[in-house]
Coordinates of C-alpha atoms (C1' of nucleotides) in Angstrom, one line a residue:
Chain M
M26 CA 132.7 67.5 82.9
A27 CA 132.2 70.5 85.4
R28 CA 131.9 74.0 84.0
K29 CA 134.8 75.8 85.0
L30 CA 134.0 79.1 88.0
K31 CA 135.8 81.9 86.4
T32 CA 136.5 84.7 88.7
F33 CA 136.8 87.7 88.1
Q34 CA 138.1 90.9 90.3
T35 CA 135.5 93.5 89.2
I36 CA 132.6 93.7 88.0
S37 CA 132.4 95.0 84.2
R38 CA 130.7 97.8 82.4
S39 CA 127.5 95.6 81.5
D40 CA 127.3 94.7 85.1
L41 CA 126.2 98.4 85.8
A42 CA 122.7 97.8 85.0
W43 CA 122.1 96.9 88.4
C44 CA 123.0 100.3 89.7
R45 CA 120.3 101.8 87.6
K46 CA 118.4 99.5 88.8
L47 CA 118.7 100.8 92.4
R48 CA 118.0 104.1 91.4
L49 CA 114.8 102.9 90.3
H50 CA 113.4 103.0 93.6
S51 CA 115.3 105.6 95.7
E52 CA 117.6 108.6 94.5
L53 CA 121.2 107.7 95.7
P54 CA 124.0 110.3 95.5
D55 CA 126.6 108.6 93.1
E56 CA 128.9 108.4 95.9
N57 CA 126.7 105.5 97.6
V58 CA 126.5 103.7 94.5
A59 CA 130.0 103.5 94.0
A60 CA 130.8 102.5 97.6
L61 CA 128.3 99.9 96.9
R62 CA 130.0 98.9 93.7
S63 CA 133.4 99.1 95.3
I64 CA 133.0 95.9 97.6
V65 CA 131.2 93.9 95.1
S66 CA 133.7 90.9 95.1
P67 CA 134.4 88.0 93.7
V68 CA 132.4 88.1 90.4
R69 CA 131.6 84.7 89.7
V70 CA 129.9 82.5 87.0
L71 CA 127.9 79.9 88.1
P72 CA 126.3 77.1 86.3
E73 CA 122.9 76.0 86.1
D74 CA 121.1 74.3 88.9
L75 CA 123.7 75.1 91.5
V76 CA 122.6 76.0 94.7
I77 CA 123.7 79.5 95.9
V78 CA 122.5 79.2 99.5
R79 CA 120.5 76.6 101.4
E80 CA 117.3 77.1 103.7
G81 CA 119.0 77.0 107.5
D82 CA 122.3 78.8 106.3
L83 CA 123.7 81.2 108.2
S84 CA 124.6 84.5 105.4
T85 CA 127.6 85.6 105.6
Q86 CA 127.4 87.6 102.0
C87 CA 124.5 88.4 99.9
C88 CA 124.8 88.2 96.1
V89 CA 123.7 90.5 93.3
I90 CA 122.9 89.0 90.0
L91 CA 125.0 90.4 86.9
S92 CA 123.4 88.5 84.7
G93 CA 121.3 85.0 84.3
F94 CA 118.7 83.6 86.4
A95 CA 118.0 82.3 89.6
Y96 CA 115.2 80.8 92.0
R97 CA 114.3 80.9 95.7
S98 CA 112.2 77.7 96.7
K99 CA 111.5 75.7 99.8
V100 CA 110.5 72.3 100.3
A101 CA 107.2 71.4 102.5
E102 CA 106.8 68.7 104.8
N103 CA 105.0 66.6 102.1
G104 CA 107.9 66.7 99.7
K105 CA 106.8 69.2 97.2
R106 CA 108.6 71.9 96.2
Q107 CA 107.3 75.5 96.0
I108 CA 109.5 77.5 93.8
L109 CA 108.9 81.3 95.4
S110 CA 110.1 83.6 93.1
F111 CA 112.4 84.2 89.9
H112 CA 114.8 86.8 90.0
I113 CA 116.6 88.3 87.0
A114 CA 120.1 90.7 86.3
G115 CA 119.8 93.5 89.0
D116 CA 118.2 91.6 91.6
M117 CA 119.5 91.0 95.3
P118 CA 118.0 87.8 96.2
D119 CA 119.6 87.4 99.6
L120 CA 119.3 90.8 101.0
Q121 CA 117.2 89.7 103.6
G122 CA 120.0 87.5 104.9
L123 CA 121.5 91.0 106.0
P124 CA 119.2 91.7 108.8
L125 CA 117.8 88.0 109.2
K126 CA 121.1 85.8 108.8
R127 CA 119.0 82.7 109.0
M128 CA 118.0 81.3 105.6
D129 CA 114.3 80.6 105.5
H130 CA 114.7 79.0 101.9
D131 CA 117.1 77.8 99.2
L132 CA 118.4 80.1 96.7
T133 CA 119.2 78.6 93.5
T134 CA 120.4 79.4 89.9
L135 CA 118.0 78.7 87.0
W136 CA 120.5 79.0 84.9
E137 CA 124.3 79.9 84.3
A138 CA 124.6 83.3 86.1
R139 CA 127.0 85.9 86.4
L140 CA 126.7 86.8 89.9
G141 CA 128.8 89.6 92.4
F142 CA 128.8 88.5 96.2
I143 CA 129.1 91.4 98.8
K144 CA 130.3 90.1 102.3
H145 CA 128.2 91.5 105.1
E146 CA 131.0 93.0 106.9
A147 CA 131.9 94.7 104.2
L148 CA 128.2 95.9 103.2
E149 CA 127.5 96.8 107.1
S150 CA 130.8 98.9 107.1
V151 CA 129.4 100.5 103.6
L152 CA 125.8 101.0 105.5
E153 CA 126.8 102.3 108.7
P154 CA 127.7 106.2 107.7
R155 CA 125.5 106.1 104.8
P156 CA 121.6 105.8 106.1
T157 CA 120.4 107.0 102.9
L158 CA 121.8 103.7 101.0
A159 CA 120.6 101.6 103.8
R160 CA 117.4 102.8 103.4
A161 CA 117.3 102.3 99.7
L162 CA 118.3 98.4 100.8
W163 CA 115.5 98.0 103.0
R164 CA 112.9 99.4 100.1
E165 CA 114.5 97.0 97.9
T166 CA 113.6 93.9 100.6
L167 CA 110.5 95.5 100.4
V168 CA 109.7 95.6 96.9
D169 CA 110.7 91.8 97.3
A170 CA 107.7 91.5 99.7
L171 CA 105.5 93.4 97.5
L172 CA 106.1 90.6 95.0
F173 CA 105.4 88.1 97.0
R174 CA 102.0 89.4 97.9
Q175 CA 100.9 89.7 94.4
W176 CA 102.0 86.2 94.0
I177 CA 99.9 84.9 96.7
V178 CA 97.0 87.0 95.1
N179 CA 97.7 85.3 92.1
L180 CA 97.7 81.8 93.7
G181 CA 94.9 82.6 95.3
T182 CA 92.6 84.1 93.2
R183 CA 93.4 83.3 89.5
S184 CA 92.5 80.5 87.1
T185 CA 95.5 78.3 86.2
A186 CA 95.5 80.1 82.8
G187 CA 95.7 83.3 84.9
R188 CA 98.5 82.2 86.9
M189 CA 100.6 81.2 84.0
A190 CA 99.8 84.6 82.2
Y191 CA 100.6 86.8 85.2
L192 CA 104.2 85.1 85.8
I193 CA 105.0 85.5 82.3
G194 CA 103.6 89.2 82.4
E195 CA 105.5 90.0 85.7
L196 CA 108.7 88.3 84.0
R197 CA 108.5 90.3 81.2
Q198 CA 107.9 93.4 82.7
R199 CA 110.6 93.3 85.0
L200 CA 113.1 92.1 82.2
A201 CA 112.1 94.8 80.2
T202 CA 113.2 97.1 82.9
M203 CA 116.4 95.9 82.8
G204 CA 116.5 96.3 78.8
L205 CA 116.3 92.4 78.5
V206 CA 112.9 92.1 76.1
V207 CA 113.6 92.7 72.4
N208 CA 111.0 92.1 70.2
E209 CA 108.6 90.8 72.5
Q210 CA 110.9 88.2 73.1
F211 CA 113.0 87.3 75.8
D212 CA 115.2 84.2 77.5
F213 CA 113.8 82.4 80.2
P214 CA 115.5 79.1 80.7
I215 CA 113.1 77.2 82.5
T216 CA 111.5 73.5 82.7
Q217 CA 108.0 73.0 82.7
S218 CA 108.6 71.0 85.9
K219 CA 109.9 74.3 87.3
L220 CA 106.9 76.4 86.1
A221 CA 105.0 73.5 88.0
D222 CA 106.6 74.0 91.0
A223 CA 106.1 77.9 91.1
L224 CA 102.6 77.8 90.1
G225 CA 101.4 75.0 92.1
L226 CA 100.4 72.8 89.5
S227 CA 101.2 69.1 88.0
I228 CA 103.5 69.1 85.5
V229 CA 101.1 67.7 83.0
H230 CA 98.6 70.9 83.5
V231 CA 101.1 73.0 82.9
N232 CA 102.0 71.6 79.5
R233 CA 98.3 72.0 78.7
V234 CA 98.1 75.6 79.5
L235 CA 101.4 75.9 77.4
Q236 CA 99.5 74.4 74.3
T237 CA 96.4 76.5 74.6
F238 CA 98.7 79.6 74.7
R239 CA 100.4 78.5 71.6
T240 CA 97.4 77.0 69.7
E241 CA 95.7 80.6 70.6
G242 CA 98.1 82.5 69.6
I243 CA 98.9 84.6 73.3
L244 CA 102.5 83.2 73.2
D245 CA 105.0 80.9 72.5
L246 CA 107.7 79.3 75.5
K247 CA 109.8 76.8 73.7
R248 CA 113.9 76.6 74.0
R249 CA 114.2 78.8 76.9
V250 CA 112.7 81.7 74.9
V251 CA 109.4 83.1 75.3
T252 CA 108.0 84.9 72.4
L253 CA 105.0 87.1 73.0
K254 CA 102.7 86.8 70.3
D255 CA 99.9 89.1 71.3
S256 CA 102.0 91.7 73.4
K257 CA 99.2 94.7 72.7
R258 CA 97.6 93.1 75.5
L259 CA 100.9 93.2 77.4
S260 CA 102.3 96.3 76.7
S261 CA 98.8 98.4 77.1
S262 CA 99.2 98.8 80.7
A263 CA 102.2 98.3 83.1
D264 CA 100.3 96.3 85.4
L265 CA 99.0 94.0 83.2
T266 CA 95.3 94.5 83.6
A267 CA 94.2 93.8 79.9
W268 CA 96.2 90.4 79.7
R269 CA 94.4 89.4 82.8
T270 CA 91.0 90.0 81.8
M271 CA 91.2 88.7 78.5
L272 CA 92.7 85.6 79.8
S273 CA 90.4 84.9 82.8
A274 CA 87.4 86.1 81.1
R275 CA 85.3 83.7 82.9
K276 CA 84.1 85.5 86.0
I277 CA 83.8 88.7 86.8
E278 CA 81.4 88.6 89.9
I279 CA 82.7 89.7 93.2
R280 CA 83.1 86.6 95.4
S281 CA 82.5 86.5 99.3
R282 CA 83.0 90.5 99.3
R283 CA 79.9 92.3 100.5
I284 CA 79.9 96.2 100.1
R285 CA 78.0 97.4 103.2
P286 CA 75.7 100.4 102.7
A287 CA 77.1 103.8 104.3
G288 CA 75.9 104.4 107.8
Q289 CA 75.9 100.7 109.2
S290 CA 76.8 99.9 112.5
K291 CA 80.1 98.0 110.9
G292 CA 82.2 100.8 110.0
T293 CA 83.0 101.5 105.9
G294 CA 84.9 104.4 106.6
R295 CA 88.2 105.1 107.3
A296 CA 90.5 105.5 110.3
G297 CA 92.4 108.8 110.2
Chain O
M15 CA 74.7 103.2 115.1
A16 CA 78.5 103.5 115.2
R17 CA 80.6 102.4 118.0
K18 CA 82.7 105.3 119.1
L19 CA 86.3 105.7 118.3
K20 CA 87.9 106.3 121.9
T21 CA 91.1 108.0 122.1
F22 CA 93.5 107.7 124.6
Q23 CA 96.6 109.5 125.2
T24 CA 99.1 107.2 126.1
I25 CA 99.5 103.3 126.0
S26 CA 98.6 101.2 129.0
R27 CA 100.5 98.5 130.7
S28 CA 98.6 95.7 129.3
D29 CA 99.9 97.1 125.8
L30 CA 104.0 96.6 126.5
A31 CA 103.4 93.1 125.2
W32 CA 104.2 95.3 122.3
C33 CA 107.7 95.7 123.3
R34 CA 108.5 92.4 124.5
K35 CA 107.7 91.4 120.7
L36 CA 110.0 93.6 119.3
R37 CA 112.8 92.3 121.6
L38 CA 111.9 88.6 120.4
H39 CA 113.5 89.1 117.3
S40 CA 116.4 91.7 117.8
E41 CA 118.4 92.8 121.1
L42 CA 117.3 96.5 122.0
P43 CA 118.8 98.8 124.6
D44 CA 115.7 100.2 127.1
E45 CA 116.6 103.6 126.0
N46 CA 115.4 102.6 122.1
V47 CA 112.1 100.8 123.3
A48 CA 111.1 103.7 125.5
A49 CA 111.6 106.2 122.4
L50 CA 109.4 104.2 120.1
R51 CA 106.7 104.2 122.7
S52 CA 106.8 107.7 123.6
I53 CA 105.9 108.3 120.2
V54 CA 102.8 106.5 119.6
S55 CA 100.0 108.8 119.7
P56 CA 97.0 108.4 119.6
V57 CA 95.9 105.3 121.1
R58 CA 92.4 104.3 119.5
V59 CA 89.6 101.3 119.7
L60 CA 88.4 100.7 116.4
P61 CA 85.0 98.8 115.2
E62 CA 85.0 95.4 113.1
D63 CA 85.5 95.8 109.6
L64 CA 87.3 99.6 109.3
V65 CA 89.7 100.3 106.6
I66 CA 92.8 101.4 108.4
V67 CA 94.8 102.1 105.1
R68 CA 93.5 101.5 101.6
E69 CA 95.5 100.4 98.7
G70 CA 97.0 103.2 96.4
D71 CA 97.0 105.6 99.9
L72 CA 100.1 107.3 100.9
S73 CA 101.4 106.4 104.2
T74 CA 101.9 109.2 106.5
Q75 CA 101.8 106.8 110.0
C76 CA 102.3 103.4 110.7
C77 CA 100.1 101.6 113.3
V78 CA 100.6 98.7 116.0
I79 CA 97.9 96.9 117.3
L80 CA 97.8 96.7 120.9
S81 CA 95.0 94.4 121.4
G82 CA 92.4 92.9 118.7
F83 CA 93.2 91.7 114.9
A84 CA 93.7 93.2 111.6
Y85 CA 94.2 91.7 108.2
R86 CA 95.6 93.0 104.9
S87 CA 94.2 91.7 102.2
K88 CA 94.1 92.9 98.0
V89 CA 91.7 92.6 95.5
A90 CA 92.1 91.0 92.3
E91 CA 91.3 92.4 88.5
N92 CA 88.5 89.3 88.5
G93 CA 87.0 91.1 91.7
K94 CA 88.3 88.2 94.1
R95 CA 89.2 89.2 97.2
Q96 CA 92.5 87.5 98.8
I97 CA 93.0 87.9 102.3
L98 CA 97.0 88.3 102.9
S99 CA 97.7 87.7 106.2
F100 CA 96.3 88.3 109.7
H101 CA 97.5 90.4 112.4
I102 CA 97.4 90.1 116.2
A103 CA 98.5 91.9 119.0
G104 CA 102.1 93.5 118.8
D105 CA 102.0 93.5 115.3
M106 CA 103.1 96.6 113.0
P107 CA 101.1 95.7 109.7
D108 CA 101.9 98.5 107.6
L109 CA 105.4 99.5 109.2
Q110 CA 107.0 99.0 105.3
G111 CA 104.7 102.3 104.3
L112 CA 107.5 104.1 106.6
P113 CA 110.2 103.2 103.6
L114 CA 107.7 102.5 100.6
K115 CA 104.6 104.9 101.2
R116 CA 102.1 103.9 98.7
M117 CA 100.2 101.1 99.9
D118 CA 99.6 98.0 97.6
H119 CA 96.9 96.6 99.9
D120 CA 94.2 97.4 102.3
L121 CA 94.4 96.8 106.1
T122 CA 91.0 96.3 107.8
T123 CA 90.6 95.3 111.0
L124 CA 89.2 92.0 111.3
W125 CA 87.4 92.8 115.1
E126 CA 87.5 95.5 117.4
A127 CA 90.9 96.6 118.0
R128 CA 93.2 98.9 119.9
L129 CA 95.9 100.8 117.7
G130 CA 98.7 102.6 118.5
F131 CA 99.4 104.9 115.5
I132 CA 103.2 106.7 114.9
K133 CA 103.5 109.4 112.6
H134 CA 105.9 108.9 110.3
E135 CA 108.0 112.2 110.7
A136 CA 108.4 111.5 114.5
L137 CA 109.2 107.6 113.9
E138 CA 112.2 109.0 111.1
S139 CA 113.6 111.5 113.8
V140 CA 113.9 108.5 116.3
L141 CA 115.1 106.3 114.2
E142 CA 117.7 109.0 112.9
P143 CA 120.3 108.6 115.8
R144 CA 119.3 104.9 116.7
P145 CA 120.6 102.2 113.8
T146 CA 120.0 99.7 116.0
L147 CA 116.6 100.6 116.4
A148 CA 116.2 101.1 112.7
R149 CA 117.8 97.7 112.2
A150 CA 115.1 96.1 114.5
L151 CA 112.3 97.4 112.2
W152 CA 114.0 96.4 109.2
R153 CA 114.0 92.9 110.6
E154 CA 110.5 93.0 111.6
T155 CA 109.0 93.9 107.9
L156 CA 111.7 90.6 106.9
V157 CA 109.9 88.6 109.1
D158 CA 106.5 90.2 107.5
A159 CA 108.2 88.6 104.3
L160 CA 109.5 85.6 105.6
L161 CA 105.6 84.5 106.7
F162 CA 104.4 85.6 103.4
R163 CA 106.7 82.9 101.7
Q164 CA 105.4 80.7 104.2
W165 CA 102.0 81.4 102.9
I166 CA 103.0 80.6 99.3
V167 CA 104.2 77.2 100.3
N168 CA 100.7 76.7 101.9
L169 CA 98.6 78.1 99.2
G170 CA 100.7 75.9 96.4
T171 CA 101.9 72.8 97.8
R172 CA 99.0 71.9 100.4
S173 CA 95.4 70.2 100.1
T174 CA 92.7 72.1 101.4
A175 CA 92.6 70.6 104.9
G176 CA 96.1 71.3 105.1
R177 CA 95.5 74.7 104.0
M178 CA 93.4 75.6 107.0
A179 CA 95.4 73.2 109.3
Y180 CA 98.0 75.3 108.6
L181 CA 96.6 78.5 109.0
I182 CA 95.4 77.9 112.3
G183 CA 98.4 76.6 113.6
E184 CA 100.6 79.6 112.6
L185 CA 97.9 81.5 114.4
R186 CA 98.2 79.4 117.6
Q187 CA 101.6 79.6 117.4
R188 CA 102.1 83.6 117.0
L189 CA 99.3 84.2 119.3
A190 CA 101.1 81.8 122.0
T191 CA 104.1 84.3 121.9
M192 CA 101.9 86.8 123.3
G193 CA 100.3 84.9 125.7
L194 CA 97.2 84.9 124.1
V195 CA 96.3 80.8 124.0
V196 CA 94.7 79.7 127.1
N197 CA 93.9 76.0 127.2
E198 CA 94.7 75.1 123.6
Q199 CA 91.8 77.9 123.4
F200 CA 92.2 81.2 121.5
D201 CA 89.9 84.0 120.0
F202 CA 89.4 84.3 116.4
P203 CA 86.8 86.0 115.2
I204 CA 86.7 85.3 111.7
T205 CA 83.7 84.4 109.1
Q206 CA 84.2 81.3 106.9
S207 CA 83.7 83.7 104.1
K208 CA 87.0 85.8 105.4
L209 CA 88.4 82.2 105.4
A210 CA 87.8 81.3 102.2
D211 CA 89.2 84.3 100.7
A212 CA 92.5 83.6 102.7
L213 CA 92.5 80.1 101.6
G214 CA 91.5 80.8 97.9
L215 CA 88.7 78.4 98.6
S216 CA 84.9 78.6 98.2
I217 CA 82.5 79.3 101.4
V218 CA 81.2 75.9 100.7
H219 CA 84.5 74.1 100.9
V220 CA 85.7 76.0 104.0
N221 CA 82.5 75.3 105.7
R222 CA 83.2 71.4 104.6
V223 CA 86.8 71.2 105.9
L224 CA 85.6 73.0 109.1
Q225 CA 83.1 70.2 109.6
T226 CA 85.7 67.5 109.1
F227 CA 87.9 69.1 111.8
R228 CA 85.1 69.1 114.2
T229 CA 83.7 65.6 113.4
E230 CA 87.4 64.0 113.4
G231 CA 87.7 65.8 116.9
I232 CA 90.9 68.0 115.4
L233 CA 89.3 71.4 116.4
D234 CA 86.4 73.3 116.5
L235 CA 86.2 76.7 115.3
K236 CA 83.1 78.6 116.5
R237 CA 81.3 81.7 117.7
R238 CA 85.0 83.7 117.1
V239 CA 86.9 80.8 119.6
V240 CA 88.9 78.3 118.3
T241 CA 89.5 75.1 120.3
L242 CA 92.1 72.7 119.7
K243 CA 91.1 69.5 120.5
D244 CA 94.2 67.7 119.0
S245 CA 96.8 69.9 118.4
K246 CA 99.2 66.9 117.3
R247 CA 97.0 65.9 114.9
L248 CA 96.6 69.2 113.9
S249 CA 100.1 69.8 112.9
S250 CA 100.3 66.9 111.3
S251 CA 97.5 67.2 109.5
A252 CA 99.4 69.6 107.3
D253 CA 101.2 66.8 106.4
L254 CA 97.8 64.8 106.5
T255 CA 97.9 66.4 102.8
A256 CA 100.5 63.8 102.2
W257 CA 98.1 60.9 102.5
R258 CA 97.2 61.3 98.8
T259 CA 100.9 60.9 97.8
M260 CA 101.8 58.7 100.1
L261 CA 99.4 55.7 99.0
S262 CA 101.3 55.8 95.6
A263 CA 103.9 55.2 97.9
R264 CA 107.1 55.4 96.3
K265 CA 108.2 59.3 96.8
I266 CA 109.8 60.4 100.0
E267 CA 111.9 62.0 96.8
I268 CA 111.1 65.4 95.8
R269 CA 108.7 66.1 93.1
S270 CA 110.7 67.2 90.3
R271 CA 113.7 67.8 91.5
R272 CA 116.2 65.4 90.5
I273 CA 119.8 65.0 92.8
R274 CA 122.3 64.8 89.8
P275 CA 125.2 62.7 90.8
A276 CA 128.3 64.7 92.2
G277 CA 130.3 65.7 89.1
Q278 CA 127.9 66.1 86.4
S279 CA 128.0 69.3 84.0
K280 CA 125.2 70.7 86.0
G281 CA 126.5 71.5 89.9
T282 CA 125.0 70.2 92.5
G283 CA 127.7 71.9 94.9
R284 CA 127.6 75.1 96.7
A285 CA 128.7 78.2 95.8
G286 CA 131.0 79.6 98.1
Chain L
dC21 C1' 60.5 91.0 116.2
dG22 C1' 61.9 91.0 111.4
dA23 C1' 65.8 91.9 108.6
dT24 C1' 69.9 90.6 107.5
dT25 C1' 74.1 87.9 107.8
dT26 C1' 76.6 83.9 108.5
dG27 C1' 76.5 79.0 108.6
dT28 C1' 75.0 74.2 106.8
dT29 C1' 73.8 70.7 103.5
dG30 C1' 72.8 68.3 98.8
dA31 C1' 72.9 67.7 94.1
dC32 C1' 76.0 68.3 90.0
dC33 C1' 79.6 68.7 87.2
dG34 C1' 84.0 70.5 85.5
dG35 C1' 88.8 71.4 86.0
dT36 C1' 93.0 69.4 87.2
dG37 C1' 96.1 65.8 89.1
dT38 C1' 97.4 61.1 88.4
dC39 C1' 98.8 57.2 85.7
dA40 C1' 100.9 55.6 81.8
dA41 C1' 102.8 55.6 77.3
dT42 C1' 105.3 57.7 73.4
dG43 C1' 108.0 61.4 70.9
dT44 C1' 112.1 64.7 71.0
dG45 C1' 116.8 66.7 71.4
dG46 C1' 120.8 67.1 73.1
dG47 C1' 124.6 64.9 75.2
dT48 C1' 128.0 61.0 76.1
dG49 C1' 130.5 56.8 75.0
dG50 C1' 132.2 53.5 72.0
Chain D
dC22 C1' 130.0 59.4 63.8
dC23 C1' 126.6 57.0 65.2
dA24 C1' 124.0 54.6 68.9
dC25 C1' 122.2 55.1 72.7
dC26 C1' 120.5 57.4 77.0
dC27 C1' 118.5 60.6 79.7
dA28 C1' 115.9 64.6 81.2
dC29 C1' 112.3 66.7 78.9
dA30 C1' 107.7 67.6 77.0
dT31 C1' 103.8 65.6 74.8
dT32 C1' 98.9 63.2 74.7
dG33 C1' 95.1 60.4 76.0
dA34 C1' 91.9 58.0 79.7
dC35 C1' 89.8 58.4 83.9
dA36 C1' 89.1 59.9 89.0
dC37 C1' 88.0 62.5 91.9
dC38 C1' 88.7 67.1 94.8
dG39 C1' 86.5 71.5 95.0
dG40 C1' 83.4 75.1 92.8
dT41 C1' 78.7 76.2 92.0
dC42 C1' 73.9 76.6 92.1
dA43 C1' 70.1 76.5 95.7
dA44 C1' 67.4 75.8 99.3
dC45 C1' 67.3 76.0 104.2
dA46 C1' 68.9 76.9 109.7
dA47 C1' 71.1 79.7 112.8
dA48 C1' 72.7 83.4 114.7
dT49 C1' 73.4 88.4 115.2
dC50 C1' 71.4 92.9 115.2
dG51 C1' 68.1 97.0 115.4

DNA sequence: CGATTTGTTGACCGGTGTCAATGTGGGTGG
DNA sequence: CCACCCACATTGACACCGGTCAACAAATCG
């Protein structure tokens, strides 16, 4: 039996965390935030695994996650699915659709999520007289790109355990800024199969890595809840450095990177 | 002896390919393009391996590659360097610095490159009365993000040969739109060490993959020049990845992605 | 011409994918 | 309420891709 898609007219008090988040990256006048908030309609609750927009679609609206989880994914020619990113409350995962229109990937709910939708038309007319707000949204899409770059580093340079640790660590950090981490515990309703698709690993290996984390008392991921057992290494630094060093404790050498001595023919200096 | 950094006052006739490229993604009035062109100053020729901006820097200007090559990279905590993307004539690889300011990665010349610099101040004042142009630049940064997503798919889902094939294939395509592919041949002055850092592989393995491509008559990468011998098999060799999974025959279906029958409790439909 | 970087090749083995079998919990229908 | 079922999680055996080490060749540069 399909869950009902409840529709609400306005965003509720608890949904305002989204506005707080926008202001984390940009200074915005109250009026701008209010204008943006006023065009969020409708608000819906979507069930798990529902495709919000599909690759190839033309966007006509974008959404903001008020609560719950979503993920972006893409299917390669060989049929393997790659999960590109996970999204949490406060994220606008298809904001890029405003300038780009054509979706290059799927956006799907990872779990029941409360979504606010914003029509592109309405958004355009709100942005037109508010360059500061437009700039803030541009910035949001760039933060998005920044996370993609970090994810590339993650896939390309880290051990499998390191990748997993990074995923959890990044998520913890993002959830924490939204106040969604309590007692070093947070909701993350993911299957190992999806973890595998995100990390580019086999399901079996994902399972083994999680086992290791459990037996070594690092973290536990069970029943849709992540419990960080050794949070010291996490909380010590915002950029997870200690966390990662600890886990990838194998190779500290610098691979294929030559530091040229100063004064060589090939520039080591800086373009001004 | 360091090569001289020649400085020119204006961009030359051959540099205008950049403007053509901007118009590929957006419809722009002549006046807008002219305004943008007018603030490119100075134009410099930088030698190989010169850092243009470094991770952590505050951007005060951005650059446009008029000719030559550059790459973006990031060093992970374990010391491994990940190359995030390669950039060619027409690209503005640090445009994101305009809204974001703080660089999250390095930008370096891969080879001698002719770069035009644009001061952020000047750019802001050109963009302020030209929302269409501003939108076009936003779009450029989103195309950038799109390529990053594809690169994630590449790293996460393809075999090593497939990854290499994809890299060359993407580059071919981008160079072709700039008219830089002649006779299925193009300049790409890269070392195997850098290829390794881009693909997340060891240098030795990169070498072996290139050997395979050579002996199988797919492509040849030598002396800074890529020669495509069999571009059909190249593009399908990203698919050649599938030879492993195809041998196990059964699955054209998507791995770890279940299509639920309609009417189940978990949605398969589309959020409208 | 020597020095340094880059490319090439072989031997070895550890990390991961694949296959296959089994356990487990929650939902569903009788 | 129970029995079944299905998705998901877990575990072991085994093969092989790809990293590491090491030595050498070739190209490039001063």
